[in-house]
Coordinates of C-alpha atoms in Angstrom, one line a residue:
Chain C
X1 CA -76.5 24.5 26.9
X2 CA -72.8 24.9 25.6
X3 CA -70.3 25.8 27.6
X4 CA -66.7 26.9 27.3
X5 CA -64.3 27.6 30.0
X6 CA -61.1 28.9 29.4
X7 CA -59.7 29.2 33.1
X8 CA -56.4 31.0 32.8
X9 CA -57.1 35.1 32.0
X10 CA -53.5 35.8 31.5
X11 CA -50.8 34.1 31.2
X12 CA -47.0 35.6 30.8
X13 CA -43.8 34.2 29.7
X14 CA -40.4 34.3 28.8
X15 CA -39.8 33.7 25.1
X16 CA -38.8 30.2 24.1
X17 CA -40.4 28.5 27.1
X18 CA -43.0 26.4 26.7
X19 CA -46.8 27.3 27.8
X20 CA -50.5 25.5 27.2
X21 CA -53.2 27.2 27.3
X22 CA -56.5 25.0 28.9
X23 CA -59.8 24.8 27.6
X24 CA -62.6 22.6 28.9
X25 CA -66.2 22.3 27.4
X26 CA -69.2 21.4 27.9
X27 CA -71.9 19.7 25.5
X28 CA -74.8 17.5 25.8
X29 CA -74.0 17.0 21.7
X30 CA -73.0 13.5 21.1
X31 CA -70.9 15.0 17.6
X32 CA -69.5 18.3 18.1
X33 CA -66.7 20.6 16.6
X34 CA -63.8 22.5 18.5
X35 CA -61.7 25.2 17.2
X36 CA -59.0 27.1 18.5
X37 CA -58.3 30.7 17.2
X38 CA -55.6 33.6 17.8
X39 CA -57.0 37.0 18.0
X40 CA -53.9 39.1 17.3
X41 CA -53.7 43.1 18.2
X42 CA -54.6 44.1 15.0
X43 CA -58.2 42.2 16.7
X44 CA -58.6 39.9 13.3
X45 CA -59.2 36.6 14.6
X46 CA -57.5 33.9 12.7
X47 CA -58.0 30.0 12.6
X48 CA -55.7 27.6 14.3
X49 CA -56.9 24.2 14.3
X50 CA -60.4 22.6 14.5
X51 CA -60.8 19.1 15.9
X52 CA -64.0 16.7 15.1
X53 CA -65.4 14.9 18.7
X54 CA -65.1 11.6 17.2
X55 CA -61.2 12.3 16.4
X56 CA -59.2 12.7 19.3
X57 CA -56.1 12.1 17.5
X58 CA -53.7 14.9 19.0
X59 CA -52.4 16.8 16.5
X60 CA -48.8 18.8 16.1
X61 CA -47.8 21.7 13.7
X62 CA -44.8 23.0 14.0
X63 CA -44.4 25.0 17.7
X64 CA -48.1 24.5 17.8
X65 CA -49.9 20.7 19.4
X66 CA -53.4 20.2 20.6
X67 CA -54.4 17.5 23.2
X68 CA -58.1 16.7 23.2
X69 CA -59.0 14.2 25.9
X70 CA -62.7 13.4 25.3
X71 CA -62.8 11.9 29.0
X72 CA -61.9 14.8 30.8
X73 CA -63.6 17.0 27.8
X74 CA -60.6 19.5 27.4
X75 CA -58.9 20.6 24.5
X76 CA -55.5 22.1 25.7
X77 CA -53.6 23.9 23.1
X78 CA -49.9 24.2 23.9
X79 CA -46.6 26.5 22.1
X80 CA -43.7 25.2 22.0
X81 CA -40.6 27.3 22.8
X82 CA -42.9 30.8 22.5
X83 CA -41.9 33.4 20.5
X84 CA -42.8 37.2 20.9
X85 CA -45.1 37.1 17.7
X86 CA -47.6 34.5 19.9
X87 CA -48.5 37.3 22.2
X88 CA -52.0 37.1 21.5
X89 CA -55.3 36.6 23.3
X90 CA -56.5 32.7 22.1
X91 CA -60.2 31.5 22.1
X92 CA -61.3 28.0 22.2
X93 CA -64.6 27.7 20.7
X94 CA -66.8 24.5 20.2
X95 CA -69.8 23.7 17.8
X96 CA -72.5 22.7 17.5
X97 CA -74.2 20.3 14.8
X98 CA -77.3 21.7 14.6
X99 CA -77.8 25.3 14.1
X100 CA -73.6 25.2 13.7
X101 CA -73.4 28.0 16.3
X102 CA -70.1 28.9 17.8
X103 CA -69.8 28.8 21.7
X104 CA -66.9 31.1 22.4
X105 CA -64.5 31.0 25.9
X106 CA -63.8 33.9 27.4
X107 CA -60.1 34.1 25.9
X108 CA -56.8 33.8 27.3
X109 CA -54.3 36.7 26.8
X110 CA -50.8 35.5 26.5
X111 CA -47.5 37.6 26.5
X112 CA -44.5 36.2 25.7
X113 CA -41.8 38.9 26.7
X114 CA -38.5 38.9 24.7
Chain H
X1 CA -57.8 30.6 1.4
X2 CA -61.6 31.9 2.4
X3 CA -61.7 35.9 2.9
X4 CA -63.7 38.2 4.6
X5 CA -63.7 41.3 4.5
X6 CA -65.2 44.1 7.0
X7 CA -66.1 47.6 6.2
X8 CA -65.0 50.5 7.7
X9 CA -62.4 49.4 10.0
X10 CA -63.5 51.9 12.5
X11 CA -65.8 54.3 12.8
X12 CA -67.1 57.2 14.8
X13 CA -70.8 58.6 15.2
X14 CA -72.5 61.0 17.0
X15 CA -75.5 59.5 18.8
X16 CA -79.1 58.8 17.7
X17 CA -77.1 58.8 14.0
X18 CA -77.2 55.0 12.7
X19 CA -74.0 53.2 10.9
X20 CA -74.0 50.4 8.9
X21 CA -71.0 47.8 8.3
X22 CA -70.3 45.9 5.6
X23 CA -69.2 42.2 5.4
X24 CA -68.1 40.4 2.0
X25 CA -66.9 37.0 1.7
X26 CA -64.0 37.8 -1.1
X27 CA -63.6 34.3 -3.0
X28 CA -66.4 32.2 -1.6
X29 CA -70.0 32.4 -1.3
X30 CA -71.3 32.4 2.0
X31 CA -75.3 31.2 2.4
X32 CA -74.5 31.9 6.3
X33 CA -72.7 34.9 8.3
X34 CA -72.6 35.4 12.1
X35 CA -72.4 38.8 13.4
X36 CA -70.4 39.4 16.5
X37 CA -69.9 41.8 19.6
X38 CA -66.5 42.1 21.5
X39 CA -66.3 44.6 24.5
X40 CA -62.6 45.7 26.0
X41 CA -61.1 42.2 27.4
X42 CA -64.2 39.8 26.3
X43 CA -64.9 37.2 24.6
X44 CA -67.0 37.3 21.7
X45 CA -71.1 37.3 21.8
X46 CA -72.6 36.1 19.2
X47 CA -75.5 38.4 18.0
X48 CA -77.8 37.0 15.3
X49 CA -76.8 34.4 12.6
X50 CA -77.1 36.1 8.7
X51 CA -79.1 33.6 6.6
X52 CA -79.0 35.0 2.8
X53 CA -82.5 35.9 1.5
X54 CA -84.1 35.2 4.6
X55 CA -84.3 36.4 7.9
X56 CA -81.4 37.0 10.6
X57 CA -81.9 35.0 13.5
X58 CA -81.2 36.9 16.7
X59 CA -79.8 36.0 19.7
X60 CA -81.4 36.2 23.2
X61 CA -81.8 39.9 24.3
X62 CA -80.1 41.1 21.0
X63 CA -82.4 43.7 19.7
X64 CA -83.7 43.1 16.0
X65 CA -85.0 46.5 15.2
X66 CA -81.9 48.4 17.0
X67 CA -79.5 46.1 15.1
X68 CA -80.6 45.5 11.5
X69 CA -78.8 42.7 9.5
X70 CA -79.5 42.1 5.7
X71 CA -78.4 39.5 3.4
X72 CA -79.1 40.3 0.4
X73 CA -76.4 38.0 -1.3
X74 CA -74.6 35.0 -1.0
X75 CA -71.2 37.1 -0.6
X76 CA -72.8 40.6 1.4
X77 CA -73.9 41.1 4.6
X78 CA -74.3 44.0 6.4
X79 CA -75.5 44.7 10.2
X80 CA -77.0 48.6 10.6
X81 CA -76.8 50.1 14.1
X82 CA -79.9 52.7 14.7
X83 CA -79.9 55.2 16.7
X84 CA -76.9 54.4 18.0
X85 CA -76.3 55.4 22.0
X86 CA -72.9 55.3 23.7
X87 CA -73.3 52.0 25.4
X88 CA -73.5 50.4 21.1
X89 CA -69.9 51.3 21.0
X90 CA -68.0 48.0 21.1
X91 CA -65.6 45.8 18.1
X92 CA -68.5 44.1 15.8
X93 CA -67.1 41.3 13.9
X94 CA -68.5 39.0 11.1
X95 CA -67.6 35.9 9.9
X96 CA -68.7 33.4 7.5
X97 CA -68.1 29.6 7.2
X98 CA -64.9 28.8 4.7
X99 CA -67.0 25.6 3.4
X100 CA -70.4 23.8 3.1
X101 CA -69.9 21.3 6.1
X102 CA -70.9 22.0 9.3
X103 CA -67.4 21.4 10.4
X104 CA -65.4 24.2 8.5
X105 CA -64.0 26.7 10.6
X106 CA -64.8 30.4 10.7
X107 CA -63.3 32.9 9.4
X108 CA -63.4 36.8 10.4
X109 CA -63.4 39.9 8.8
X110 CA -60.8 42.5 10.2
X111 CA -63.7 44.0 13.2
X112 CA -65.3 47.4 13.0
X113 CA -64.7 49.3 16.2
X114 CA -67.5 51.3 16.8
X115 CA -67.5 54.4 19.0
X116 CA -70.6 56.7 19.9
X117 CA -69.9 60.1 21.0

């Protein structure tokens, strides 16, 4: 069975610090897929990034970096100097190969306060 | 980019009425929608996977005949609540795949918010 855990509920800051958001997964999936997505107010949920298990290359776009670490299986997503407009709740998800099913963690909610 | 869009936005019946929403995939065809539930502070369940022409597959403990999904169309899905009872209210959202690989991400239609009076 999949598994995401997204330990951190909440998490609140003060805009332009820095904060990372955790997500660990489990999978007995030798190829898998994890995505990280921003679910807004407004409740449309909107892509961030998707990462392939046999990439681990991190990745960086603009305030926005992933870490995947396929030892420790975590996928941390982490904004750099946070803005207001990033208060959001964020969902790591991961994928599976075979019926492509989505495997959703429970969310964090992040508020970045001006 | 891939859009989906969700119809009604929200939406208020009385209960034992049923309610249907809409999902289109705007400027891509979509062979395969997933239908999801989101209550106050959750994450998001997934309830039954929208093949087109064929049969939904359901999740564990989803109920089939209370939550009808058709796809009739390579861009149209929709997912009919019946006899809808106060514990159905709750944010549906659908999505669809943006590309033919396994890998492509998913993307949501806006969420239809759902309450049962």
């Amino acid at each position: 069975a999949q598994k995401v855990t997204q330990a951190q509920t909440e998490i609140s800051v003060v805009e332009k610090e820095d904060v990372t958001l955790d997500c660990v997964y489990e999978t007995r999936d030798t190829t898998y897929y994890l995505f990280w997505y921003k679910q807004p107010p407004s409740g449309e949920l909107v892509f961030l990034i998707r990462r392939n298990s046999f990439d681990e290359q991190n990745e960086i776009s603009g305030r926005y970096s992933w870490n995947f670490q396929k030892s420790t299986s975590s996928f941390n997503f982490t904004i750099t100097a946070s803005q207001v407009v990033d208060s959001a709740v964020y969902f790591c998800a991961l994928r599976d190969t075979n019926a492509g099913k989505s495997t959703f963690g429970d969310g964090t909610t992040l508020t970045v306060k001006p | 980019g891939a859009v989906v869009s969700q119809h009604p936005s929200r939406v208020i019946c009385k209960s034992g009425t049923s309610v249907k929403i809409e999902c289109r995939s705007l400027d891509f065809q979509a062979t395969t929608m997933f239908w999801y539930r989101q209550f106050p502070k959750q994450s998001l369940m997934l309830m039954a996977t929208s093949n087109e022409g064929s049969k939904a597959t359901y999740e564990q403990g989803v109920e089939k005949d209370k939550f009808l999904i058709n796809h009739a169309s390579l861009t149209l899905s929709t997912l009919t609540v019946t006899s809808a009872h106060p514990e159905d209210s709750s944010f549906y959202i659908c999505s669809a795949r943006g590309g033919t690989g396994n890998n492509s991400p998913l993307h949501f239609g806006n969420g239809t918010r759902l309450t049962v009076t």
